[in-house]
CSV table of C-alpha atoms in Angstrom, one decimal:
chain,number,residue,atom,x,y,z
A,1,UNK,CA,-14.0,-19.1,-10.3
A,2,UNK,CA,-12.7,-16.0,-8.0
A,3,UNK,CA,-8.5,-15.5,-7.8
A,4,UNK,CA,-7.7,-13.4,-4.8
A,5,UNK,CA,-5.5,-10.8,-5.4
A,6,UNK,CA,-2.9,-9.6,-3.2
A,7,UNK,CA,-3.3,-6.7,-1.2
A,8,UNK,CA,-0.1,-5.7,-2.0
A,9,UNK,CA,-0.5,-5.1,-5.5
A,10,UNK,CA,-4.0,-3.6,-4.9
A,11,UNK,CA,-2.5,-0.7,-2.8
A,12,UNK,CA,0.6,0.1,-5.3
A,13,UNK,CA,-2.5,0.7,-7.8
A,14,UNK,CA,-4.6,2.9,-5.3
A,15,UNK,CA,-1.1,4.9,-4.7
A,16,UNK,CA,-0.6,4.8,-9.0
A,17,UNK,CA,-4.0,6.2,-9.4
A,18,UNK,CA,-3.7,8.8,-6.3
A,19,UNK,CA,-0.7,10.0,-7.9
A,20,UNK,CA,-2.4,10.7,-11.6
A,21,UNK,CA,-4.8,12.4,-9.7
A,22,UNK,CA,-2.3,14.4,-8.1
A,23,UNK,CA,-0.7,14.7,-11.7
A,24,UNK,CA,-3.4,15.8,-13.9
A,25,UNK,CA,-5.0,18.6,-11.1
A,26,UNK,CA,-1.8,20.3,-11.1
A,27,UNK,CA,-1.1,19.6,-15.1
A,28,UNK,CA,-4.4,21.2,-15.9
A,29,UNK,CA,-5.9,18.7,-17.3
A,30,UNK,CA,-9.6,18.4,-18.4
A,31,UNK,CA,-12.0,18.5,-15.1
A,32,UNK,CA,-13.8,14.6,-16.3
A,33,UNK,CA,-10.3,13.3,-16.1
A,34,UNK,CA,-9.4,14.6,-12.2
A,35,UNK,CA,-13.2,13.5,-11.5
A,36,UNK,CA,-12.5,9.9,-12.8
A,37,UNK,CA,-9.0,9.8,-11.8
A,38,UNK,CA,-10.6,10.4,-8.3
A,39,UNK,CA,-13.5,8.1,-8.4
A,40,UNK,CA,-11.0,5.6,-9.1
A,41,UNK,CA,-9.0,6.4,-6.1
A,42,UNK,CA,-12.2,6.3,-4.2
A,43,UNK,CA,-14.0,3.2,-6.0
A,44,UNK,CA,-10.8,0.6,-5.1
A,45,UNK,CA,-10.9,0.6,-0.9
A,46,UNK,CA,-15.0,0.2,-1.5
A,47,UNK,CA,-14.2,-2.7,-3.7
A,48,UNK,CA,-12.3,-4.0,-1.5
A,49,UNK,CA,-14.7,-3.3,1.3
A,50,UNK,CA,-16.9,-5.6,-0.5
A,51,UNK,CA,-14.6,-8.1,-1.1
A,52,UNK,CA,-13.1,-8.7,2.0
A,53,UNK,CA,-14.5,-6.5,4.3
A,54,UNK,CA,-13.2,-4.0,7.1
A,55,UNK,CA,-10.4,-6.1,7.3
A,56,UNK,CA,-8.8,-6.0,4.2
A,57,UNK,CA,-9.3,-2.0,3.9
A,58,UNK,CA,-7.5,-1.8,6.9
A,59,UNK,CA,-4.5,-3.6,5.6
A,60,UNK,CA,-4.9,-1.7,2.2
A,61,UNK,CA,-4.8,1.9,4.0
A,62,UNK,CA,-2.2,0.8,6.5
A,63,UNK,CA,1.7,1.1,5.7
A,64,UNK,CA,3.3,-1.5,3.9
A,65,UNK,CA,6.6,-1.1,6.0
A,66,UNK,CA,6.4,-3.2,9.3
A,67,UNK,CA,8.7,-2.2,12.5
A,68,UNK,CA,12.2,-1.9,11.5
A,69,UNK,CA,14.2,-4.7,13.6
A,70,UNK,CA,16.2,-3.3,16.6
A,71,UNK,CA,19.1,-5.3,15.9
A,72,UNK,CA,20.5,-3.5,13.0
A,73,UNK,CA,20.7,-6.4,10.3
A,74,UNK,CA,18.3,-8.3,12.2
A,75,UNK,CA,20.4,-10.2,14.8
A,76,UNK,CA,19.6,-10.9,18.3
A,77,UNK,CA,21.2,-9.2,21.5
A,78,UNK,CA,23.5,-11.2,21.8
A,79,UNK,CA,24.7,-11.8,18.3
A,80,UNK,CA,25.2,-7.7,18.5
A,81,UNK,CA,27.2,-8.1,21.2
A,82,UNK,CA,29.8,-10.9,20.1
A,83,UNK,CA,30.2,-8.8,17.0
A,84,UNK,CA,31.0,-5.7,19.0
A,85,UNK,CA,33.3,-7.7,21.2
């Protein structure tokens, strides 16, 4: 039995393990450790390529932030208005 899991908490890890990468290259660490960091970093969008397809890597790459609402806390036009008024 397969349990999908979120897209969400698939891209905080690909951003955890781009930022150890980040981390140990400028920490000095061993060269094996950057190379796996990185191969990580590389080996979770073709995971999820396989998984889900183009799709899915798509939504992993893309921001997870959607258009902020032109209404200030999210009310219509006219609800801006009558509280201006």
């Amino acid at each position: 039995m397969s349990v999908a899991t979120p897209i969400a908490r698939t891209r905080c890890k690909l951003l955890v393990f781009a930022v150890l990468t980040g981390v140990a290259a400028v920490a000095g660490l061993p060269g094996w450790t950057v190379a796996a960091l990185a191969l990580t970093c590389v080996a979770i969008p073709l995971a999820v390529a396989l998984a889900g397809g183009v799709d899915e890597v798509r939504e992993l790459l893309r921001s997870g932030r959607g258009p902020a609402p032109a209404g200030g806390l999210g009310h219509s036009t006219e609800q801006g208005e009558r509280f201006v008024t």
